[in-house]
mmCIF file of C-alpha atoms in Angstrom:
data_model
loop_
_atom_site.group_PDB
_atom_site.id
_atom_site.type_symbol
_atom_site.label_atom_id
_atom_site.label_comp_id
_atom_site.label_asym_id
_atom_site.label_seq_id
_atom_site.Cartn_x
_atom_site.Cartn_y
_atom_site.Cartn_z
ATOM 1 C CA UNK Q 1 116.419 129.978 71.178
ATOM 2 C CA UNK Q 2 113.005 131.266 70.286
ATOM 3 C CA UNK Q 3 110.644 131.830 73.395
ATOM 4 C CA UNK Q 4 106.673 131.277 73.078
ATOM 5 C CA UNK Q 5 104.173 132.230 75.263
ATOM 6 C CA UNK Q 6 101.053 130.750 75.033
ATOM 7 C CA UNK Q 7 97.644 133.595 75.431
ATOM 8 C CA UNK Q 8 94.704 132.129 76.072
ATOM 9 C CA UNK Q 9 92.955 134.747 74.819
ATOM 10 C CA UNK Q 10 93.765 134.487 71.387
ATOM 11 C CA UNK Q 11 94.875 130.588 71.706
ATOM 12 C CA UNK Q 12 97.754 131.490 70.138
ATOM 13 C CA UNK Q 13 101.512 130.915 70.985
ATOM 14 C CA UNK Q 14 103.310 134.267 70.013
ATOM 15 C CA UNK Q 15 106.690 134.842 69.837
ATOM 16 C CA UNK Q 16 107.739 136.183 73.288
ATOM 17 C CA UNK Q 17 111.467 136.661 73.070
ATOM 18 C CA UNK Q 18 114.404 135.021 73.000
ATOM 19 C CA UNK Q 19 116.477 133.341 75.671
ATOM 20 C CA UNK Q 20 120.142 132.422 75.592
ATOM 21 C CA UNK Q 21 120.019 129.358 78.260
ATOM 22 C CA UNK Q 22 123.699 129.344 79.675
ATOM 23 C CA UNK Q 23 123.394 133.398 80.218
ATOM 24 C CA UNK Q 24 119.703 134.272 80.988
ATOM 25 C CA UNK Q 25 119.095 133.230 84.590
ATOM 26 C CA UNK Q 26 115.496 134.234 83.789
ATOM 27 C CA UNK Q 27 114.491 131.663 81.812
ATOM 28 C CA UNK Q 28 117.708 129.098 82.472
ATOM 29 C CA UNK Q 29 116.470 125.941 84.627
ATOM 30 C CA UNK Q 30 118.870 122.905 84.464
ATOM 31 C CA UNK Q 31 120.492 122.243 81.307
ATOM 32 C CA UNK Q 32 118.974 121.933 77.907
ATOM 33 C CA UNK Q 33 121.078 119.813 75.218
ATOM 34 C CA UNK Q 34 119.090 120.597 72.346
ATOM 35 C CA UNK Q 35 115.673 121.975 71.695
ATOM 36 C CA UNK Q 36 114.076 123.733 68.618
ATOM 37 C CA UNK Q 37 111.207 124.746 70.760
ATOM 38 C CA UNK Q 38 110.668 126.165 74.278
ATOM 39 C CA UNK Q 39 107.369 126.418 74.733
ATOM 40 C CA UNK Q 40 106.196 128.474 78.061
ATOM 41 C CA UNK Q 41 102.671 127.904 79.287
ATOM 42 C CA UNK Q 42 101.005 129.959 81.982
ATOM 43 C CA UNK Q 43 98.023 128.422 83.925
ATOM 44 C CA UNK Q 44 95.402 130.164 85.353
ATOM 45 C CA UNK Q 45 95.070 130.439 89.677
ATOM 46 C CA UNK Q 46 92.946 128.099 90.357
ATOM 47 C CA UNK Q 47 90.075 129.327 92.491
ATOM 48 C CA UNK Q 48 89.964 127.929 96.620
ATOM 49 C CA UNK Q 49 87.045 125.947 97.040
ATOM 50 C CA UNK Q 50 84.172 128.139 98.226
ATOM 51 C CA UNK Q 51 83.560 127.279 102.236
ATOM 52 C CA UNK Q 52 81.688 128.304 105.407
ATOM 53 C CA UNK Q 53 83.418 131.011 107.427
ATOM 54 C CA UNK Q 54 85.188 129.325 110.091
ATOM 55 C CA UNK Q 55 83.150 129.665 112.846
ATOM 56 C CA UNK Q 56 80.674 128.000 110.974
ATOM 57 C CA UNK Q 57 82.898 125.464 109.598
ATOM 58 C CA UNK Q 58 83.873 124.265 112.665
ATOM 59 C CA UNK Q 59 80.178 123.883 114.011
ATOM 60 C CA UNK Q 60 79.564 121.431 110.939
ATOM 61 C CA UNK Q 61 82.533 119.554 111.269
ATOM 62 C CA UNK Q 62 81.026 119.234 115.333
ATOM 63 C CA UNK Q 63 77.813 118.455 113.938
ATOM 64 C CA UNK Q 64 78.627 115.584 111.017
ATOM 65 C CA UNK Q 65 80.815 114.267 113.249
ATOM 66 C CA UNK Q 66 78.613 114.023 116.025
ATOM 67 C CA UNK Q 67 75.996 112.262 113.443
ATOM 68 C CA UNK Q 68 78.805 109.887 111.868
ATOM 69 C CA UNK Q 69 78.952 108.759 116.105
ATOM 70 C CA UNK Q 70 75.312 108.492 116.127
ATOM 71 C CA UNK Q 71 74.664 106.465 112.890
ATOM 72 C CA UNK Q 72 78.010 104.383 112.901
ATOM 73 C CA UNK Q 73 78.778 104.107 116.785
ATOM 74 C CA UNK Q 74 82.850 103.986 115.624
ATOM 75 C CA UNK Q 75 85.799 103.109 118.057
ATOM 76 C CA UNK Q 76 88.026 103.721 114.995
ATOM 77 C CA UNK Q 77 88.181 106.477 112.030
ATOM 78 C CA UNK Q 78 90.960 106.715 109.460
ATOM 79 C CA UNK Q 79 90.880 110.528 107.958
ATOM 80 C CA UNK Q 80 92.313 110.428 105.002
ATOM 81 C CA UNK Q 81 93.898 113.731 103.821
ATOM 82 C CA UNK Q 82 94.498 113.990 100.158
ATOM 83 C CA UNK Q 83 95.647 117.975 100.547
ATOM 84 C CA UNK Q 84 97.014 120.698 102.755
ATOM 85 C CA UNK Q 85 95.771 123.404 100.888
ATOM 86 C CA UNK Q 86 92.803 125.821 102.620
ATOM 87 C CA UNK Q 87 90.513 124.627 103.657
ATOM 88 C CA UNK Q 88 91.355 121.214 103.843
ATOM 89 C CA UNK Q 89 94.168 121.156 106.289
ATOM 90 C CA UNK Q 90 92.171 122.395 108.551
ATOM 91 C CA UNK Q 91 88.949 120.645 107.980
ATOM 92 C CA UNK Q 92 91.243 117.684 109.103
ATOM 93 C CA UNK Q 93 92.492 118.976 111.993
ATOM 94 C CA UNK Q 94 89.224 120.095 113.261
ATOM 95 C CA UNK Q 95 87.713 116.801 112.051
ATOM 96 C CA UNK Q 96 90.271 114.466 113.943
ATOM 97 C CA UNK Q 97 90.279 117.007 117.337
ATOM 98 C CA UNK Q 98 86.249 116.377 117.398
ATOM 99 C CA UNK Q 99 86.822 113.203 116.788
ATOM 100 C CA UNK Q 100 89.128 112.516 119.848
ATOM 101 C CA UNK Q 101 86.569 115.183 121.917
ATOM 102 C CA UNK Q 102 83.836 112.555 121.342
ATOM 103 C CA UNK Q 103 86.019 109.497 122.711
ATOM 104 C CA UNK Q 104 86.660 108.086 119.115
ATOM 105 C CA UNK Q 105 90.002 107.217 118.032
ATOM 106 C CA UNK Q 106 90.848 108.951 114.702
ATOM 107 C CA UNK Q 107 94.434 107.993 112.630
ATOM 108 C CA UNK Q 108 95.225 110.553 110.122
ATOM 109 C CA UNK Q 109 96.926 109.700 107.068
ATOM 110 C CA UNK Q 110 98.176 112.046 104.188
ATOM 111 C CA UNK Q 111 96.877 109.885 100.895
ATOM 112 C CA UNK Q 112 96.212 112.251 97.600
ATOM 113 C CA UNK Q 113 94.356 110.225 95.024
ATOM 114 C CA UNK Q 114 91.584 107.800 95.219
ATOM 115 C CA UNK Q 115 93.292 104.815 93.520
ATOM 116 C CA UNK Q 116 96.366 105.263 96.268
ATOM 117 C CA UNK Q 117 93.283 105.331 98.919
ATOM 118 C CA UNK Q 118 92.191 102.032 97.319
ATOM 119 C CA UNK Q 119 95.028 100.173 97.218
ATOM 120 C CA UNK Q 120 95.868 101.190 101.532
ATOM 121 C CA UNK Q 121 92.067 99.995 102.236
ATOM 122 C CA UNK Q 122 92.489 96.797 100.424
ATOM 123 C CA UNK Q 123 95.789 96.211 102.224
ATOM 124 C CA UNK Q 124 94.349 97.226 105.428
ATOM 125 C CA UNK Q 125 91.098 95.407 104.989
ATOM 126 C CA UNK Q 126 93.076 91.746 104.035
ATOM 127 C CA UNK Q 127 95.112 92.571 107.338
ATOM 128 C CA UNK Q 128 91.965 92.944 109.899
ATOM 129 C CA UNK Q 129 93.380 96.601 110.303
ATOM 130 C CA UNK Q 130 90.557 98.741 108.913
ATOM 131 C CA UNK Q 131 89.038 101.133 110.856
ATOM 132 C CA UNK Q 132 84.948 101.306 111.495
ATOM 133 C CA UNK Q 133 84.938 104.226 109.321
ATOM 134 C CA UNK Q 134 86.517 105.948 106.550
ATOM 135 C CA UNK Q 135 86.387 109.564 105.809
ATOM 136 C CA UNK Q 136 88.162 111.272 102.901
ATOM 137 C CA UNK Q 137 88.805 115.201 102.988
ATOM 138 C CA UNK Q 138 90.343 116.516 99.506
ATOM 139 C CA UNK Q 139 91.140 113.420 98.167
ATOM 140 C CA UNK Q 140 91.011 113.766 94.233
ATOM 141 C CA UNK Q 141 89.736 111.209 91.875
ATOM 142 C CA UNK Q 142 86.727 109.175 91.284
ATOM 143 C CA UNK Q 143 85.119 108.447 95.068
ATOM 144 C CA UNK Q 144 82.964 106.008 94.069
ATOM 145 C CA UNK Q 145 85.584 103.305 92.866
ATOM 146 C CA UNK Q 146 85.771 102.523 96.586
ATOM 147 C CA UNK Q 147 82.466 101.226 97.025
ATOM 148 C CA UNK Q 148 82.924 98.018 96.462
ATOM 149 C CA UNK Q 149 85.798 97.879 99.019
ATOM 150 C CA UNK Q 150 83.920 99.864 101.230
ATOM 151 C CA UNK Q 151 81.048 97.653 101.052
ATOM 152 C CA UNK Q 152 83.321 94.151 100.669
ATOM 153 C CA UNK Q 153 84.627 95.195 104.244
ATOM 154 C CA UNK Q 154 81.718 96.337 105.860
ATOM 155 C CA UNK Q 155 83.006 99.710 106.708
ATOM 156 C CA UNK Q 156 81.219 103.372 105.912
ATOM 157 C CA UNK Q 157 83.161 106.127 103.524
ATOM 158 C CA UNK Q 158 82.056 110.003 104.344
ATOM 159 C CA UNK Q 159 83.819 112.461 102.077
ATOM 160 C CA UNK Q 160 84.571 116.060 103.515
ATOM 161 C CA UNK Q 161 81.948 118.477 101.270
ATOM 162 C CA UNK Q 162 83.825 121.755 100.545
ATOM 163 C CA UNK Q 163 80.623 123.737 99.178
ATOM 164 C CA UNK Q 164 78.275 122.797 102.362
ATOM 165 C CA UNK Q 165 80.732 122.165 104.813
ATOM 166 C CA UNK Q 166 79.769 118.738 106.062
ATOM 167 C CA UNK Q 167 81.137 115.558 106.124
ATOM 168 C CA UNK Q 168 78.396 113.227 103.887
ATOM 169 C CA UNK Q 169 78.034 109.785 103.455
ATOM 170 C CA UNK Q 170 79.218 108.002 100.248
ATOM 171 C CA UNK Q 171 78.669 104.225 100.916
ATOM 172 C CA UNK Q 172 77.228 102.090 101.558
#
């Protein structure tokens, strides 16, 4: 079976060997009944998010959540954690701890896409189970679809800034 690699620097898919499935534990994953094409594509690393060192990080988690307190006087915050990967797992962790430090509650919940995010806040919102505040740290997908459940249920969104570092308002 004829192997192509795709090279994104000529956009071309050249021939890059040739791989006999049941013997060739290199390229043999699973079984493959029949194929007149394996095509091989190689993604770039994707870059980490530029961020704050840590030091500094931490002091504007302290500080947005200290002004999130101030301008939303919470009992409640659901984080919402929509990946693990640097430096989000951590922005959580400091997030929630300063949180707690403060005297406000803070459930953590591991949710990766907006529309997922939606669906829990509608649920939660119809129950009388929504917390005062929402805040979303790596969550992909298109933020402001929430506003209008944000806004139907009175409640305030912050979403976890990777280039500055702080945790900014979205809605309402």
């Amino acid at each position: 079976l004829p192997i192509h690699r795709f090279d994104p620097s000529t956009n071309n898919w050249p021939v890059a060997g040739e791989a006999k499935l049941k013997s060739d534990p290199e390229w043999a994953d699973g079984e493959i009944w029949s194929a007149s094409l394996l095509a091989l594509v190689s993604t770039a690393q994707v870059a980490a998010p530029t961020q704050p060192p840590l030091q500094d990080l931490e002091a504007r988690i302290y500080e947005s959540t200290k002004q999130i307190i101030a301008n939303e006087n919470p009992r409640t915050v659901f984080l919402i954690l929509g990946s693990e990967a640097a430096p989000y797992g951590e922005v959580a962790e400091l997030t929630r701890v300063s949180f707690e430090e403060q005297g406000v509650e803070a459930a953590q919940e591991f949710i990766p896409d907006v529309s997922i995010v939606r669906e829990r806040l509608a649920v939660a919102g119809d129950a009388g189970d929504l917390p005062d505040c929402i805040v979303l740290i790596g969550v992909s997908g298109d933020v402001d679809s929430l506003q209008d459940i944000i806004v139907e249920f009175e409640r305030s969104l912050y979403v976890y800034n990777e280039e500055s570092g702080y945790l900014e308002k979205q809605a309402p």
